[in-house]
Short mmCIF file of C-alpha atoms in Angstrom, two decimals:
data_model
loop_
_atom_site.label_atom_id
_atom_site.label_comp_id
_atom_site.label_asym_id
_atom_site.label_seq_id
_atom_site.Cartn_x
_atom_site.Cartn_y
_atom_site.Cartn_z
CA MET A 1 -33.73 -31.87 -2.50
CA GLN A 2 -35.35 -28.97 -4.31
CA LYS A 3 -32.96 -27.27 -6.72
CA PRO A 4 -33.22 -23.48 -7.17
CA ASP A 5 -34.10 -22.21 -10.62
CA PRO A 6 -31.62 -19.92 -12.46
CA ILE A 7 -33.56 -16.73 -11.74
CA THR A 8 -33.68 -17.46 -8.01
CA VAL A 9 -29.95 -18.25 -8.07
CA GLN A 10 -29.22 -14.87 -9.62
CA ILE A 11 -31.47 -13.08 -7.15
CA LEU A 12 -29.73 -14.74 -4.22
CA ARG A 13 -26.32 -14.02 -5.71
CA SER A 14 -27.25 -10.35 -5.87
CA ARG A 15 -28.62 -10.44 -2.32
CA VAL A 16 -25.41 -12.03 -0.98
CA ALA A 17 -23.23 -9.53 -2.89
CA SER A 18 -25.38 -6.66 -1.60
CA LEU A 19 -25.12 -7.97 1.96
CA MET A 20 -21.33 -8.12 1.71
CA GLU A 21 -21.32 -4.50 0.50
CA GLU A 22 -23.56 -3.50 3.41
CA MET A 23 -21.25 -5.24 5.91
CA ASP A 24 -18.25 -3.58 4.29
CA TYR A 25 -19.81 -0.11 4.46
CA ARG A 26 -21.04 -0.44 8.02
CA PHE A 27 -17.64 -1.63 9.22
CA TYR A 28 -15.86 1.17 7.36
CA ARG A 29 -18.18 3.71 9.01
CA SER A 30 -17.64 2.09 12.43
CA GLY A 31 -13.87 1.88 12.29
CA TYR A 32 -11.78 3.24 15.16
CA SER A 33 -8.32 3.01 13.61
CA THR A 34 -7.07 4.88 10.54
CA ILE A 35 -6.20 1.47 9.08
CA VAL A 36 -9.93 0.71 8.85
CA ARG A 37 -11.54 4.10 8.31
CA GLU A 38 -8.86 5.51 5.98
CA SER A 39 -6.76 2.68 4.47
CA ARG A 40 -9.75 0.25 4.51
CA ASP A 41 -7.50 -2.74 5.11
CA PHE A 42 -10.32 -5.21 5.71
CA SER A 43 -12.82 -7.54 4.07
CA CYS A 44 -16.31 -8.79 4.88
CA VAL A 45 -17.73 -12.00 3.41
CA VAL A 46 -20.47 -14.60 3.35
CA THR A 47 -19.45 -18.24 2.87
CA ASP A 48 -21.34 -21.49 2.57
CA ARG A 49 -21.53 -23.96 5.45
CA THR A 50 -18.07 -25.38 4.63
CA GLY A 51 -16.32 -22.01 4.31
CA ARG A 52 -16.42 -21.72 0.51
CA LEU A 53 -16.78 -18.25 -0.97
CA ALA A 54 -19.41 -17.82 -3.67
CA VAL A 55 -18.80 -14.07 -4.07
CA ALA A 56 -15.35 -12.51 -3.68
CA PRO A 57 -14.68 -9.43 -1.51
CA PRO A 58 -13.04 -6.27 -2.95
CA MET A 59 -9.98 -7.04 -0.81
CA PHE A 60 -9.25 -10.01 -3.04
CA PHE A 61 -6.21 -11.44 -1.30
CA HIS A 62 -8.24 -12.15 1.86
CA GLY A 63 -10.58 -14.38 -0.14
CA PRO A 64 -8.70 -17.71 0.03
CA VAL A 65 -8.06 -17.31 3.77
CA TYR A 66 -11.66 -17.93 4.81
CA PHE A 67 -11.78 -21.48 3.42
CA HIS A 68 -8.74 -22.52 5.47
CA LEU A 69 -9.83 -20.65 8.59
CA ILE A 70 -13.41 -21.96 8.65
CA GLY A 71 -12.16 -25.44 7.83
CA ARG A 72 -9.93 -25.25 10.89
CA ILE A 73 -12.85 -24.00 13.04
CA LEU A 74 -14.95 -26.95 11.91
CA GLU A 75 -12.04 -29.29 12.58
CA ILE A 76 -11.67 -27.98 16.14
CA TYR A 77 -15.31 -27.55 17.12
CA GLY A 78 -17.35 -29.55 14.62
CA GLU A 79 -20.84 -28.35 13.74
CA ASP A 80 -22.12 -29.65 17.06
CA GLY A 81 -19.64 -27.46 18.92
CA LEU A 82 -20.96 -24.28 17.32
CA SER A 83 -24.10 -22.51 18.51
CA ASP A 84 -26.39 -19.77 17.32
CA GLY A 85 -24.94 -16.51 18.64
CA ASP A 86 -21.30 -17.66 18.62
CA THR A 87 -18.50 -15.57 17.14
CA LEU A 88 -14.93 -16.82 16.90
CA VAL A 89 -11.71 -14.83 16.68
CA CYS A 90 -8.36 -15.82 15.16
CA ASN A 91 -5.21 -14.04 13.99
CA HIS A 92 -2.87 -17.05 13.80
CA PRO A 93 -0.99 -17.48 10.48
CA TYR A 94 -0.55 -21.22 11.04
CA GLU A 95 -3.68 -22.18 12.99
CA GLY A 96 -5.99 -20.11 10.80
CA ASN A 97 -3.91 -19.22 7.71
CA LEU A 98 -4.19 -15.49 8.40
CA PRO A 99 -1.67 -13.43 6.38
CA HIS A 100 0.15 -12.14 9.47
CA VAL A 101 -0.50 -11.54 13.15
CA PRO A 102 -2.06 -8.03 12.89
CA ASP A 103 -4.81 -9.42 10.63
CA MET A 104 -7.66 -10.47 12.92
CA ALA A 105 -10.59 -12.55 11.67
CA LEU A 106 -14.03 -12.70 13.27
CA VAL A 107 -16.27 -15.57 12.14
CA THR A 108 -19.96 -16.07 12.96
CA PRO A 109 -21.86 -19.29 12.12
CA VAL A 110 -25.38 -18.89 10.76
CA PHE A 111 -28.10 -21.36 11.77
CA HIS A 112 -31.64 -21.82 10.46
CA ASP A 113 -34.03 -24.17 12.26
CA GLY A 114 -31.08 -25.59 14.17
CA SER A 115 -28.97 -26.40 11.10
CA LEU A 116 -25.75 -24.69 10.04
CA VAL A 117 -26.32 -22.97 6.67
CA ALA A 118 -23.48 -20.43 6.28
CA PHE A 119 -20.84 -18.26 7.92
CA THR A 120 -20.37 -14.51 7.95
CA ALA A 121 -16.85 -13.28 8.56
CA SER A 122 -14.47 -10.36 8.45
CA ILE A 123 -10.68 -9.90 8.43
CA ALA A 124 -9.21 -6.54 9.43
CA HIS A 125 -5.71 -5.29 10.14
CA LYS A 126 -5.30 -4.23 13.77
CA ALA A 127 -3.35 -1.19 14.98
CA ASP A 128 -1.20 -3.20 17.38
CA MET A 129 -1.24 -6.81 18.60
CA GLY A 130 1.81 -6.52 20.82
CA GLY A 131 5.12 -8.07 19.88
CA ALA A 132 8.56 -6.52 19.57
CA VAL A 133 7.65 -3.23 17.84
CA PRO A 134 4.71 -0.84 17.67
CA GLY A 135 2.28 -1.99 14.98
CA SER A 136 3.41 -5.63 15.37
CA THR A 137 5.05 -5.71 11.94
CA TRP A 138 8.75 -5.96 12.70
CA GLY A 139 10.76 -6.40 9.53
CA GLN A 140 13.57 -8.01 11.52
CA ALA A 141 11.50 -10.62 13.37
CA THR A 142 13.05 -14.08 13.43
CA GLU A 143 10.14 -15.99 14.93
CA LEU A 144 6.36 -15.68 14.97
CA PHE A 145 6.25 -14.96 18.70
CA GLN A 146 8.01 -11.62 18.13
CA GLU A 147 5.11 -10.46 15.94
CA GLY A 148 2.44 -10.24 18.62
CA LEU A 149 -0.24 -12.04 20.61
CA LEU A 150 -1.34 -15.25 18.85
CA LEU A 151 -5.00 -16.26 18.92
CA PRO A 152 -5.96 -19.67 17.53
CA PRO A 153 -9.66 -20.00 16.62
CA VAL A 154 -11.49 -19.40 19.92
CA LYS A 155 -14.94 -18.10 20.87
CA VAL A 156 -15.00 -14.41 21.71
CA VAL A 157 -18.81 -14.51 21.89
CA ARG A 158 -20.50 -17.68 23.13
CA ALA A 159 -24.23 -18.05 22.36
CA GLY A 160 -24.65 -14.29 22.43
CA THR A 161 -22.58 -13.66 25.58
CA PRO A 162 -19.28 -11.78 25.05
CA ASN A 163 -16.16 -13.37 26.50
CA SER A 164 -14.96 -10.38 28.53
CA ASP A 165 -11.96 -12.28 29.88
CA LEU A 166 -10.63 -12.83 26.36
CA GLN A 167 -11.23 -9.19 25.47
CA ARG A 168 -9.24 -8.10 28.54
CA LEU A 169 -6.45 -10.47 27.53
CA ILE A 170 -6.30 -8.98 24.04
CA ALA A 171 -6.40 -5.42 25.39
CA SER A 172 -3.59 -6.07 27.88
CA ASN A 173 -1.30 -7.27 25.06
CA SER A 174 -1.83 -4.25 22.79
CA ARG A 175 -0.23 -0.80 22.74
CA ALA A 176 -3.49 0.55 21.30
CA PRO A 177 -6.20 -1.40 23.17
CA GLU A 178 -9.03 1.06 22.49
CA LEU A 179 -8.44 0.91 18.74
CA VAL A 180 -8.03 -2.87 18.69
CA LEU A 181 -11.14 -3.61 20.76
CA GLY A 182 -13.11 -0.92 18.95
CA ASP A 183 -12.38 -2.42 15.54
CA MET A 184 -12.83 -5.99 16.83
CA ASN A 185 -16.24 -5.23 18.30
CA ALA A 186 -17.24 -3.52 15.07
CA GLN A 187 -16.36 -6.74 13.26
CA ILE A 188 -18.45 -8.72 15.72
CA GLY A 189 -21.31 -6.34 15.03
CA ILE A 190 -21.16 -6.54 11.25
CA THR A 191 -20.87 -10.33 11.20
CA GLY A 192 -23.95 -10.32 13.40
CA ILE A 193 -25.74 -8.10 10.88
CA GLY A 194 -24.75 -10.55 8.16
CA ARG A 195 -26.04 -13.47 10.22
CA ASP A 196 -29.42 -11.79 10.77
CA ARG A 197 -29.79 -10.90 7.08
CA LEU A 198 -29.02 -14.48 6.03
CA LYS A 199 -31.55 -15.83 8.48
CA ALA A 200 -34.14 -13.55 6.89
CA LEU A 201 -33.17 -14.85 3.44
CA CYS A 202 -33.63 -18.42 4.63
CA ARG A 203 -37.05 -17.57 6.03
CA THR A 204 -38.05 -16.00 2.70
CA PHE A 205 -36.60 -18.53 0.26
CA GLY A 206 -36.02 -21.59 2.45
CA ALA A 207 -32.67 -22.86 3.71
CA THR A 208 -32.51 -25.57 1.06
CA ILE A 209 -32.96 -23.04 -1.74
CA PHE A 210 -30.35 -20.73 -0.20
CA THR A 211 -27.69 -23.43 0.25
CA GLY A 212 -28.49 -24.83 -3.20
CA ALA A 213 -28.05 -21.35 -4.71
CA MET A 214 -24.64 -21.00 -3.08
CA ASP A 215 -23.63 -24.32 -4.66
CA GLU A 216 -24.90 -23.16 -8.06
CA ILE A 217 -23.04 -19.84 -7.86
CA ILE A 218 -19.79 -21.66 -7.09
CA ALA A 219 -20.43 -24.19 -9.87
CA ALA A 220 -21.05 -21.39 -12.39
CA SER A 221 -17.69 -19.75 -11.65
CA ASP A 222 -16.10 -23.20 -11.90
CA ARG A 223 -17.44 -23.57 -15.44
CA ARG A 224 -16.23 -20.08 -16.44
CA LEU A 225 -12.71 -20.62 -15.14
CA ARG A 226 -12.52 -24.19 -16.44
CA THR A 227 -13.48 -23.00 -19.94
CA ALA A 228 -10.87 -20.23 -19.85
CA LEU A 229 -8.15 -22.64 -18.72
CA ALA A 230 -9.05 -25.01 -21.54
CA ALA A 231 -8.20 -22.23 -24.02
CA LEU A 232 -4.61 -22.02 -22.78
CA PRO A 233 -2.18 -23.72 -25.16
CA ASP A 234 -0.28 -26.69 -23.81
CA GLY A 235 3.23 -25.88 -22.67
CA GLU A 236 5.61 -25.41 -19.80
CA TYR A 237 7.32 -22.17 -18.81
CA SER A 238 9.31 -21.02 -15.81
CA SER A 239 10.11 -17.71 -14.22
CA GLU A 240 11.83 -16.39 -11.14
CA GLY A 241 12.30 -13.12 -9.30
CA LEU A 242 14.16 -11.84 -6.26
CA LEU A 243 13.17 -10.00 -3.12
CA ASP A 244 15.84 -7.60 -1.91
CA ASN A 245 16.22 -9.68 1.26
CA ASP A 246 14.16 -11.08 4.12
CA GLY A 247 14.84 -8.15 6.46
CA VAL A 248 17.35 -10.09 8.56
CA ASP A 249 19.95 -11.50 6.16
CA ARG A 250 20.26 -8.18 4.35
CA ASP A 251 22.95 -9.25 1.87
CA ARG A 252 21.04 -12.28 0.63
CA PRO A 253 18.19 -11.91 -1.91
CA VAL A 254 15.26 -14.31 -1.67
CA LYS A 255 14.38 -16.28 -4.80
CA LEU A 256 10.79 -16.99 -5.81
CA HIS A 257 10.41 -19.49 -8.65
CA VAL A 258 7.47 -21.01 -10.48
CA ARG A 259 7.17 -23.59 -13.25
CA ILE A 260 3.76 -23.58 -14.91
CA ALA A 261 2.73 -26.64 -16.89
CA VAL A 262 -0.50 -26.72 -18.92
CA SER A 263 -1.85 -29.85 -20.56
CA GLU A 264 -5.36 -29.98 -22.03
CA GLY A 265 -6.72 -27.46 -19.56
CA ASP A 266 -4.96 -28.99 -16.55
CA ILE A 267 -2.67 -26.44 -14.89
CA HIS A 268 0.11 -27.24 -12.45
CA MET A 269 1.95 -24.54 -10.47
CA ASP A 270 5.27 -25.86 -9.15
CA PHE A 271 6.96 -23.56 -6.63
CA SER A 272 9.52 -26.08 -5.42
CA GLY A 273 12.37 -24.08 -6.96
CA SER A 274 11.84 -21.24 -4.49
CA ASP A 275 14.28 -20.59 -1.66
CA PRO A 276 13.97 -22.26 1.77
CA GLN A 277 11.90 -20.48 4.40
CA THR A 278 13.59 -17.31 5.55
CA ARG A 279 14.89 -16.29 8.95
CA GLY A 280 13.23 -12.92 8.49
CA PRO A 281 9.47 -12.35 8.05
CA ALA A 282 9.22 -12.74 4.25
CA ASN A 283 7.48 -16.12 4.42
CA LEU A 284 4.09 -16.69 2.80
CA ARG A 285 1.28 -18.92 4.01
CA ILE A 286 -0.58 -21.15 1.52
CA ALA A 287 -3.70 -18.95 1.39
CA MET A 288 -1.58 -16.03 0.21
CA VAL A 289 0.09 -18.16 -2.49
CA GLU A 290 -3.38 -19.19 -3.64
CA ALA A 291 -4.48 -15.55 -3.69
CA CYS A 292 -1.55 -14.64 -5.95
CA VAL A 293 -2.21 -17.57 -8.28
CA PHE A 294 -5.97 -17.07 -8.58
CA TYR A 295 -5.58 -13.32 -9.03
CA CYS A 296 -3.04 -13.79 -11.83
CA LEU A 297 -5.04 -16.48 -13.61
CA ILE A 298 -8.31 -14.55 -13.63
CA GLY A 299 -6.64 -11.28 -14.61
CA PHE A 300 -4.60 -13.00 -17.31
CA LEU A 301 -7.42 -15.09 -18.79
CA ASP A 302 -10.56 -13.00 -18.37
CA ALA A 303 -11.09 -10.36 -15.69
CA GLU A 304 -14.86 -10.89 -15.95
CA ILE A 305 -14.62 -14.40 -14.47
CA PRO A 306 -16.23 -14.24 -11.01
CA TYR A 307 -13.94 -15.68 -8.36
CA SER A 308 -15.16 -18.38 -6.02
CA ASP A 309 -13.52 -21.18 -4.08
CA ALA A 310 -14.13 -23.43 -7.07
CA ALA A 311 -10.76 -22.14 -8.28
CA ARG A 312 -8.91 -24.26 -5.72
CA ASP A 313 -10.24 -27.42 -7.43
CA LEU A 314 -8.79 -26.41 -10.81
CA VAL A 315 -5.14 -25.71 -10.00
CA ARG A 316 -2.57 -28.20 -8.73
CA PHE A 317 0.24 -26.95 -6.48
CA THR A 318 3.67 -28.30 -5.62
CA PHE A 319 5.86 -26.78 -2.91
CA GLY A 320 9.27 -27.43 -1.48
CA VAL A 321 9.38 -28.55 2.15
CA ARG A 322 9.97 -25.66 4.58
CA SER A 323 10.23 -23.16 1.74
CA VAL A 324 9.53 -19.43 1.71
CA LEU A 325 6.16 -20.28 0.10
CA ASN A 326 5.49 -23.25 2.39
CA PRO A 327 6.95 -22.35 5.80
CA GLU A 328 6.57 -24.20 9.05
CA ALA A 329 5.76 -22.58 12.39
CA PRO A 330 7.16 -20.57 14.01
CA ALA A 331 8.67 -18.97 10.89
CA PRO A 332 7.79 -15.24 10.92
CA CYS A 333 5.65 -13.73 8.16
CA SER A 334 4.82 -10.11 9.02
CA SER A 335 6.37 -8.77 5.76
CA TYR A 336 4.24 -11.10 3.64
CA MET A 337 2.88 -8.43 1.29
CA LYS A 338 6.21 -7.67 -0.38
CA THR A 339 6.47 -11.40 -1.12
CA CYS A 340 2.95 -11.45 -2.54
CA HIS A 341 3.75 -8.60 -4.91
CA LYS A 342 6.95 -10.21 -6.15
CA LEU A 343 5.20 -13.56 -6.55
CA VAL A 344 2.52 -11.91 -8.71
CA ASP A 345 5.28 -10.52 -10.94
CA VAL A 346 6.91 -13.94 -11.20
CA ILE A 347 3.65 -15.73 -12.05
CA LEU A 348 2.72 -13.17 -14.72
CA GLN A 349 6.18 -13.48 -16.29
CA ALA A 350 5.72 -17.25 -16.51
CA LEU A 351 2.19 -16.91 -17.94
CA ASP A 352 3.20 -14.41 -20.61
CA PRO A 353 4.55 -16.94 -23.16
CA PHE A 354 1.23 -18.82 -23.10
CA MET A 355 -0.63 -15.76 -24.42
CA PRO A 356 1.93 -13.06 -25.32
CA GLY A 357 0.73 -9.54 -24.72
CA ARG A 358 -1.59 -10.33 -21.82
CA ALA A 359 0.86 -9.87 -18.94
CA VAL A 360 2.18 -6.56 -17.63
CA ALA A 361 5.69 -5.61 -16.55
CA ASN A 362 6.65 -5.64 -12.88
CA ALA A 363 4.79 -3.17 -10.70
CA GLY A 364 6.47 -1.03 -8.09
CA GLY A 365 5.07 -3.53 -5.61
CA SER A 366 3.90 -2.63 -2.16
CA GLY A 367 5.12 0.85 -1.36
CA GLY A 368 5.59 -0.57 2.11
CA SER A 369 4.19 0.53 5.42
CA ILE A 370 5.23 2.94 8.10
CA VAL A 371 4.33 2.93 11.78
CA VAL A 372 5.12 6.07 13.75
CA ALA A 373 4.83 5.42 17.48
CA TRP A 374 4.36 8.79 19.18
CA GLY A 375 4.28 7.66 22.78
CA ASP A 376 2.89 10.46 24.98
CA SER A 377 2.97 12.96 22.09
CA ALA A 378 -0.35 11.71 20.70
CA PRO A 379 -2.19 10.29 23.73
CA GLY A 380 -5.23 8.19 22.97
CA ARG A 381 -4.65 8.24 19.21
CA GLY A 382 -2.50 5.14 18.90
CA ASN A 383 0.16 4.63 16.28
CA GLN A 384 0.28 6.50 12.98
CA TYR A 385 -0.02 3.51 10.65
CA GLU A 386 0.11 4.06 6.90
CA ILE A 387 0.21 1.63 3.98
CA PHE A 388 1.50 2.84 0.61
CA GLY A 389 0.92 2.00 -3.02
CA SER A 390 3.36 2.55 -5.89
CA ALA A 391 2.85 2.17 -9.66
CA TYR A 392 1.78 -0.42 -12.21
CA GLY A 393 4.09 -1.75 -14.86
CA ALA A 394 3.19 -1.07 -18.47
CA GLY A 395 1.45 -3.56 -20.72
CA LYS A 396 0.82 -4.00 -24.40
CA ASP A 397 -0.92 -0.81 -25.62
CA ASN A 398 -1.03 0.76 -22.12
CA ASP A 399 1.26 2.86 -19.95
CA GLY A 400 1.40 1.90 -16.30
CA ALA A 401 -0.74 3.73 -13.73
CA THR A 402 0.90 6.12 -11.27
CA GLY A 403 0.36 6.43 -7.53
CA VAL A 404 -2.01 3.52 -6.97
CA SER A 405 -2.34 0.37 -4.92
CA THR A 406 -1.14 -2.41 -7.19
CA HIS A 407 -2.43 -5.90 -7.84
CA LEU A 408 -3.68 -7.59 -4.67
CA ALA A 409 -3.82 -4.57 -2.34
CA ASN A 410 -7.01 -2.57 -2.84
CA LEU A 411 -6.06 -0.02 -0.20
CA TYR A 412 -6.39 3.73 0.18
CA GLY A 413 -3.73 6.25 1.13
CA THR A 414 -4.39 8.07 4.38
CA PRO A 415 -5.31 11.70 3.61
CA LEU A 416 -2.81 14.36 4.64
CA GLU A 417 -5.53 16.20 6.56
CA VAL A 418 -6.12 13.15 8.76
CA ILE A 419 -2.41 12.67 9.47
CA GLU A 420 -1.85 16.31 10.36
CA SER A 421 -5.00 16.65 12.46
CA GLU A 422 -4.49 13.47 14.51
CA PHE A 423 -0.72 13.28 14.97
CA PRO A 424 2.18 15.70 15.60
CA CYS A 425 3.35 15.26 12.03
CA ARG A 426 3.52 17.46 8.95
CA VAL A 427 3.46 16.11 5.38
CA THR A 428 5.59 18.51 3.36
CA ARG A 429 5.53 16.90 -0.10
CA TYR A 430 3.28 14.37 -1.84
CA GLU A 431 3.84 14.10 -5.58
CA PRO A 432 4.78 11.79 -8.47
CA LEU A 433 8.49 11.24 -9.09
CA PRO A 434 9.65 12.08 -12.64
CA ASP A 435 11.86 9.57 -14.48
CA THR A 436 10.85 6.64 -12.26
CA GLY A 437 8.68 4.74 -14.77
CA GLY A 438 10.60 2.23 -16.88
CA ALA A 439 11.11 3.29 -20.50
CA GLY A 440 9.46 1.29 -23.23
CA GLU A 441 7.10 1.46 -26.16
CA PHE A 442 4.72 1.84 -23.24
CA ARG A 443 6.03 3.59 -20.13
CA GLY A 444 5.82 2.21 -16.63
CA GLY A 445 3.87 4.15 -14.02
CA LEU A 446 5.71 6.64 -11.85
CA GLY A 447 6.60 6.11 -8.23
CA TYR A 448 5.79 8.90 -5.80
CA ARG A 449 7.36 10.62 -2.82
CA ARG A 450 5.78 11.51 0.49
CA ASP A 451 7.90 13.69 2.79
CA TYR A 452 7.37 14.08 6.53
CA GLU A 453 8.50 16.34 9.33
CA LEU A 454 8.15 14.97 12.85
CA LEU A 455 6.91 17.63 15.29
CA ALA A 456 7.65 15.45 18.33
CA PRO A 457 10.04 12.57 19.11
CA ALA A 458 8.89 9.26 17.66
CA SER A 459 9.91 5.69 16.92
CA VAL A 460 9.55 4.82 13.23
CA VAL A 461 9.09 1.28 11.90
CA TYR A 462 9.37 0.99 8.11
CA ARG A 463 9.06 -2.03 5.80
CA ALA A 464 9.38 -2.04 2.00
CA ASP A 465 11.10 -3.80 -0.91
CA ARG A 466 12.62 -3.04 -4.34
CA ALA A 467 15.29 -0.72 -2.94
CA VAL A 468 18.04 -3.06 -4.18
CA ILE A 469 16.45 -4.97 -7.07
CA ALA A 470 14.42 -2.79 -9.43
CA PRO A 471 11.03 -3.78 -10.91
CA SER A 472 11.72 -5.50 -14.23
CA GLY A 473 10.45 -4.43 -17.62
CA LEU A 474 8.82 -6.89 -20.02
CA SER A 475 9.33 -7.61 -23.72
CA GLY A 476 12.32 -5.29 -23.96
CA GLY A 477 11.05 -2.58 -21.61
CA ALA A 478 13.41 -0.96 -19.10
CA ASP A 479 13.29 -1.43 -15.35
CA GLY A 480 11.41 0.97 -13.12
CA ALA A 481 13.22 3.04 -10.51
CA LYS A 482 14.06 1.55 -7.11
CA SER A 483 12.37 2.60 -3.88
CA ARG A 484 14.18 4.82 -1.37
CA PHE A 485 13.83 6.01 2.22
CA LEU A 486 15.82 9.23 2.61
CA LEU A 487 16.67 10.90 5.90
CA TRP A 488 17.13 14.69 5.61
CA PRO A 489 16.22 14.69 1.88
CA ASP A 490 17.58 17.35 -0.47
CA THR A 491 20.24 18.48 2.02
CA ASN A 492 23.96 17.87 2.46
CA GLU A 493 23.06 15.41 5.25
CA GLU A 494 20.84 13.27 3.00
CA GLN A 495 21.16 9.59 3.89
CA GLN A 496 19.45 6.54 2.42
CA LEU A 497 18.26 4.07 5.04
CA PRO A 498 17.56 0.36 4.45
CA ALA A 499 14.15 -0.73 3.15
CA SER A 500 13.32 -2.21 6.53
CA PHE A 501 14.26 -0.75 9.91
CA ARG A 502 13.21 0.61 13.31
CA GLU A 503 14.76 3.88 14.45
CA ASP A 504 14.09 6.53 17.09
CA PHE A 505 14.00 10.06 15.70
CA ALA A 506 14.05 13.45 17.42
CA ALA A 507 11.51 16.20 16.92
CA GLY A 508 12.25 18.13 13.74
CA THR A 509 13.50 15.07 11.83
CA ARG A 510 12.57 15.09 8.16
CA PHE A 511 12.44 12.09 5.85
CA SER A 512 11.18 11.16 2.38
CA LEU A 513 9.50 7.90 1.49
CA GLN A 514 9.89 7.26 -2.27
CA THR A 515 8.17 4.28 -3.88
CA ALA A 516 9.42 2.22 -6.82
CA GLY A 517 8.25 2.83 -10.38
CA GLY A 518 6.68 0.31 -12.75
CA GLY A 519 8.65 -1.50 -15.44
CA GLY A 520 8.31 -0.52 -19.10
CA TYR A 521 6.87 -2.69 -21.87
CA GLY A 522 8.38 -3.15 -25.33
CA ASP A 523 11.31 -1.52 -27.13
CA PRO A 524 11.72 2.11 -25.97
CA ALA A 525 12.77 3.08 -29.51
CA LYS A 526 9.23 2.27 -30.69
CA ARG A 527 7.52 4.79 -28.38
CA SER A 528 5.57 7.23 -30.50
CA PRO A 529 6.79 10.85 -30.80
CA ALA A 530 3.41 12.06 -29.55
CA ALA A 531 3.72 9.92 -26.40
CA ARG A 532 7.27 11.21 -25.81
CA ASP A 533 6.12 14.80 -26.16
CA PHE A 534 3.26 14.13 -23.75
CA ASP A 535 5.63 12.61 -21.17
CA ILE A 536 7.83 15.71 -21.28
CA ALA A 537 4.93 18.18 -21.24
CA GLU A 538 3.33 16.49 -18.24
CA GLY A 539 6.61 16.26 -16.35
CA TYR A 540 6.63 12.46 -16.34
CA VAL A 541 10.07 12.53 -17.95
CA ARG A 542 12.68 15.23 -17.36
CA ASP A 543 15.81 13.30 -18.27
CA THR A 544 15.16 12.56 -21.95
CA ALA A 545 18.13 10.18 -22.03
CA LYS A 546 15.99 7.80 -19.96
CA MET A 547 13.52 7.53 -22.85
CA ALA A 548 16.00 5.51 -24.90
#
């Protein structure tokens, strides 16, 4: 078999990366829902013929999903059961390893001269897939079936012919069928664009050169990560952290635990000390655990290391049976992102002793999500679905960032103008929260508040974390502030609601969503006078007692 030369490999790597960017942009411009066209909660990828990624998408945490999903497709259909012009759909957390039910994947096989050479694929969060609550992300779900319509890998387009029966089935199970089918068909379109571009590449370079280049790209990232892991000193360190609760057993925190053992470049991540799988939807599928691990390792060792699926060959995992990080169906998992964020904190805390000064303090985590179901008040516009960021924890020589998506979630906040023009809702405040970043030699990032006034009756579904257990500081830094959801803020009727609920509110109701702050890093007494003066001048700190 002819092996591609290094220059051709680099050219094809750039072409694949450029194609993924084109797919990403075209889908973003074609999006129906605000989740796609504003929050950009999606990814678009090219994989090899076995489902391995050679180039990672910007939405990093989707990356490890594709390997499991395409492996399952090949297990079900085999190469002989796939045809040119097919596209498959799946949103099943257990059949396809999707993060949760609202995340829908579309996968298109790519053939050249009758042989399978690659896959193009996309995962995107859908506005509503049915289930117990609008938005399909019920923080109090106790089984997967309450989270929406489940689709194992199945053909939604067969040899170029759309499966209209399946589309009608999906539409009839959604509260926002136009948005769901609109976004789904956009995904079908962009995976088709990817397929056609890859076919053109194979005609230009030859299929053997293309598939060989994909192998070489993956092998190159393997060498980079393997070399970085070899530089880690031998040792064994453990860490644990707590989620507030699973959304159902509200008085019981959920423990996440990792023991990391390194020996001559071999790394073993043992999560068997984590709690059993939860009754509520805090459970995490294996692809999401992998995403947390690979993200932490690359960020901790060398952020310039290109991610590929070679990483899964370099890390050994151990899990407890039926644990929160290794659940069995039909355990619910719609609140998976808060678990991802806490797991990242836990892994970084355990990595820190290997190379002190590389890790950062706990972030404010996922600021949570809110779904406002307007019923007849916003006909044809679907649910108001927003996903929030928070703040980064501080690190050695750096304060934490304020008002950003943290770690795995490369998402955008929905602009106020879009909210107010599309829904009967007014955003009355949107600003950083003073005194919410943990004190330290380096200060944690600030949380922020976003206040709303409902101009019509609505049902509100809210999911968050870190309202009970604050984000931890590191190396002597103080904790960041906790998150809060306040009804009637800044009035005598102010009331703090739980971090996960569904409630019906009347027109005129006002509430404030306040995200957690990042933890501080290092002894607060060592913060420079100039940095303290800057914090006060900029309004980051008003209560100077919290600097100590």
